[in-house]
Amino acid sequence: MHNTITTFLSQHLQLSKEEAQAFLELDLVKAFPKGTVLLEEGVLSKSCFVVLKGCVRSYYLVEGEEKNTAFYTENQIVTPISYQNQQPSEYYISCLEDCILCVGSTTKTEQLLNRLPHLEAIGYQLNGQKAIENQRQYEAYKILSPEQRYQKMLTENPELCNRIPQYHLASYLGITPETLSRIRKRIVSQ
Amino acid sequence: MHNTITTFLSQHLQLSKEEAQAFLELDLVKAFPKGTVLLEEGVLSKSCFVVLKGCVRSYYLVEGEEKNTAFYTENQIVTPISYQNQQPSEYYISCLEDCILCVGSTTKTEQLLNRLPHLEAIGYQLNGQKAIENQRQYEAYKILSPEQRYQKMLTENPELCNRIPQYHLASYLGITPETLSRIRKRIVSQ
DNA sequence: TTCATTTCTTGATTCAAATCAATGGAAAGC
DNA sequence: GCTTTCCATTGATTTGAATCAAGAAATGAA
């Protein structure tokens, strides 16, 4: 387990051994079975997460329909808007698979920042990257047709396309499962 | 002019007089006539902007069609992705109206950060806010119907709806001008 | 293995927005 | 002023995705 965490950390943060140790000592890692709801609509988020193993999704509930907005897999950071702005969440987050997550809270983050002040600059960078990524995704969604969005997904995230049930993928792509099925048929027969 | 800048600054940054002075001394403010292209596809962006007066839009050129992705008006910050990651831009930015802009460059930003190191933390915050804003916009676009998107625009940004030609607004909303016209008709007759 | 549940596919129909085409108005240029 | 160009509206038609409705396949549990 410690190994998984340090692997993740080294990929993102270039920490010294002491620094990595600081992370481990905070005891942040927890396991969650498939289906666990990590955050509910209307609730204040107390935690952010890093996926060490498994898959997490976020989704809005609109007129009884779940609308997936993101999937998070190994080494990805899940920071609910509600966690950042301390407003009630507008969406849900739940585990698509059995998960092992690094769970962060404001107090633990504070402790960490106290021990490792230079992490603040890294957070700065991560926020900037996140802003860019969100903008790109938004623009790609607007510009591309459903079929093009699926093609993009296929090339950029082939593993995810196999890992996730199609109806979840369809919801994420903003189409019905039926339409996704037909798109796939079209692509195969070309 | 200086007044406009200091007004903007005070709204965002809570600067001392000395700090505000540092901004002014860098001579960042320029005027651009309507139609000026501030950034072209394929080009490396050398500048970021703050709109002091006027309106700026960003758009992709897809198969000869302009697809608007954002409008920026007074006091809004325009940071091209290309400026941040120093990759060729995938989209255009141009002036919808005659504009007065505060123009930032990497060298000027450096000078500023040298004089006012505490601005770094503010940039940190702004990045975080931007990330949230982008995410919300993306999710709203996915969840809402064209009509709902227009309604949202109307309530959140009524001035902009009057300020911008409808066909630009339609492009931004991801619909044709004809459809927007029909949506407007529907709403009025209710 | 069998049964049940969940997920995916296929077909027929409906519906909303795009497209095509024309007209009416407003702003810009002379 | 008038003309021209650009923009908004309206109508008729087409199109692509949603919906409705069955089945088929895969997955999981007993």
mmCIF file of N, CA and C (backbone and C1' of nucleotides) in Angstrom, chain B residues 34 146 174-176 178-179 182 186, chain C residues 16-22 27-28:
data_model
loop_
_atom_site.group_PDB
_atom_site.id
_atom_site.type_symbol
_atom_site.label_atom_id
_atom_site.label_comp_id
_atom_site.label_asym_id
_atom_site.label_seq_id
_atom_site.Cartn_x
_atom_site.Cartn_y
_atom_site.Cartn_z
ATOM 1 N N LYS B 34 -12.149 47.246 -32.930
ATOM 2 C CA LYS B 34 -13.054 46.119 -33.196
ATOM 3 C C LYS B 34 -12.519 45.266 -34.341
ATOM 4 N N PRO B 146 -30.627 23.115 -25.207
ATOM 5 C CA PRO B 146 -30.342 24.415 -25.798
ATOM 6 C C PRO B 146 -31.207 25.518 -25.188
ATOM 7 N N GLY B 174 -24.114 26.686 -28.958
ATOM 8 C CA GLY B 174 -24.031 25.418 -29.683
ATOM 9 C C GLY B 174 -25.246 25.151 -30.545
ATOM 10 N N ILE B 175 -25.929 26.211 -30.977
ATOM 11 C CA ILE B 175 -27.091 26.049 -31.838
ATOM 12 C C ILE B 175 -26.980 26.994 -33.037
ATOM 13 N N THR B 176 -27.913 26.863 -33.973
ATOM 14 C CA THR B 176 -27.900 27.754 -35.136
ATOM 15 C C THR B 176 -28.661 29.036 -34.797
ATOM 16 N N GLU B 178 -31.040 30.325 -36.418
ATOM 17 C CA GLU B 178 -32.463 30.059 -36.629
ATOM 18 C C GLU B 178 -33.091 29.457 -35.376
ATOM 19 N N THR B 179 -32.417 28.467 -34.812
ATOM 20 C CA THR B 179 -32.958 27.829 -33.614
ATOM 21 C C THR B 179 -33.037 28.828 -32.456
ATOM 22 N N ARG B 182 -36.002 30.949 -32.830
ATOM 23 C CA ARG B 182 -37.247 30.242 -32.474
ATOM 24 C C ARG B 182 -37.388 30.070 -30.968
ATOM 25 N N ARG B 186 -40.475 31.452 -28.688
ATOM 26 C CA ARG B 186 -41.188 30.584 -27.742
ATOM 27 C C ARG B 186 -41.257 31.232 -26.361
ATOM 28 P P DA C 16 -39.988 17.821 -29.370
ATOM 29 O "O5'" DA C 16 -38.521 18.435 -29.255
ATOM 30 C "C5'" DA C 16 -37.420 17.581 -28.945
ATOM 31 C "C4'" DA C 16 -36.191 18.075 -29.660
ATOM 32 C "C3'" DA C 16 -36.133 19.583 -29.833
ATOM 33 O "O3'" DA C 16 -34.795 19.988 -29.647
ATOM 34 C "C1'" DA C 16 -36.056 18.556 -31.956
ATOM 35 P P DA C 17 -34.434 21.531 -29.491
ATOM 36 O "O5'" DA C 17 -33.293 21.719 -30.583
ATOM 37 C "C5'" DA C 17 -32.265 20.757 -30.690
ATOM 38 C "C4'" DA C 17 -31.741 20.728 -32.106
ATOM 39 C "C3'" DA C 17 -31.358 22.104 -32.672
ATOM 40 O "O3'" DA C 17 -30.013 22.066 -33.088
ATOM 41 C "C1'" DA C 17 -32.706 20.892 -34.211
ATOM 42 P P DA C 18 -29.353 23.151 -34.077
ATOM 43 O "O5'" DA C 18 -29.415 22.425 -35.496
ATOM 44 C "C5'" DA C 18 -28.782 21.163 -35.641
ATOM 45 C "C4'" DA C 18 -28.619 20.815 -37.112
ATOM 46 C "C3'" DA C 18 -27.974 21.914 -37.957
ATOM 47 O "O3'" DA C 18 -27.121 21.312 -38.910
ATOM 48 C "C1'" DA C 18 -30.207 21.509 -38.712
ATOM 49 P P DT C 19 -26.337 22.176 -39.952
ATOM 50 O "O5'" DT C 19 -27.321 22.244 -41.209
ATOM 51 C "C5'" DT C 19 -27.751 21.032 -41.810
ATOM 52 C "C4'" DT C 19 -28.777 21.348 -42.870
ATOM 53 C "C3'" DT C 19 -28.341 22.412 -43.885
ATOM 54 O "O3'" DT C 19 -28.352 21.817 -45.168
ATOM 55 C "C1'" DT C 19 -30.563 22.763 -43.150
ATOM 56 P P DC C 20 -27.761 22.581 -46.433
ATOM 57 O "O5'" DC C 20 -29.062 23.192 -47.126
ATOM 58 C "C5'" DC C 20 -30.164 22.332 -47.402
ATOM 59 C "C4'" DC C 20 -31.334 23.152 -47.902
ATOM 60 C "C3'" DC C 20 -30.945 24.299 -48.842
ATOM 61 O "O3'" DC C 20 -31.791 24.256 -49.983
ATOM 62 C "C1'" DC C 20 -32.335 25.085 -47.114
ATOM 63 P P DA C 21 -31.576 25.262 -51.206
ATOM 64 O "O5'" DA C 21 -32.637 26.409 -50.901
ATOM 65 C "C5'" DA C 21 -33.989 26.060 -50.638
ATOM 66 C "C4'" DA C 21 -34.795 27.308 -50.377
ATOM 67 C "C3'" DA C 21 -34.300 28.551 -51.144
ATOM 68 O "O3'" DA C 21 -35.407 29.191 -51.730
ATOM 69 C "C1'" DA C 21 -34.563 29.049 -48.867
ATOM 70 P P DA C 22 -35.262 30.382 -52.789
ATOM 71 O "O5'" DA C 22 -36.102 31.547 -52.117
ATOM 72 C "C5'" DA C 22 -37.360 31.217 -51.527
ATOM 73 C "C4'" DA C 22 -37.707 32.269 -50.495
ATOM 74 C "C3'" DA C 22 -37.517 33.711 -50.991
ATOM 75 O "O3'" DA C 22 -38.783 34.350 -51.003
ATOM 76 C "C1'" DA C 22 -36.682 33.405 -48.772
ATOM 77 P P DA C 27 -30.125 49.405 -35.518
ATOM 78 O "O5'" DA C 27 -28.665 49.442 -36.167
ATOM 79 C "C5'" DA C 27 -27.861 48.276 -36.118
ATOM 80 C "C4'" DA C 27 -26.812 48.335 -37.200
ATOM 81 C "C3'" DA C 27 -25.939 49.596 -37.179
ATOM 82 O "O3'" DA C 27 -24.585 49.190 -37.252
ATOM 83 C "C1'" DA C 27 -26.835 49.258 -39.345
ATOM 84 P P DA C 28 -23.397 50.195 -37.200
ATOM 85 O "O5'" DA C 28 -22.895 50.201 -38.711
ATOM 86 C "C5'" DA C 28 -22.597 48.959 -39.356
ATOM 87 C "C4'" DA C 28 -22.010 49.222 -40.718
ATOM 88 C "C3'" DA C 28 -21.044 50.398 -40.762
ATOM 89 O "O3'" DA C 28 -19.966 50.074 -41.628
ATOM 90 C "C1'" DA C 28 -22.873 50.826 -42.205
#
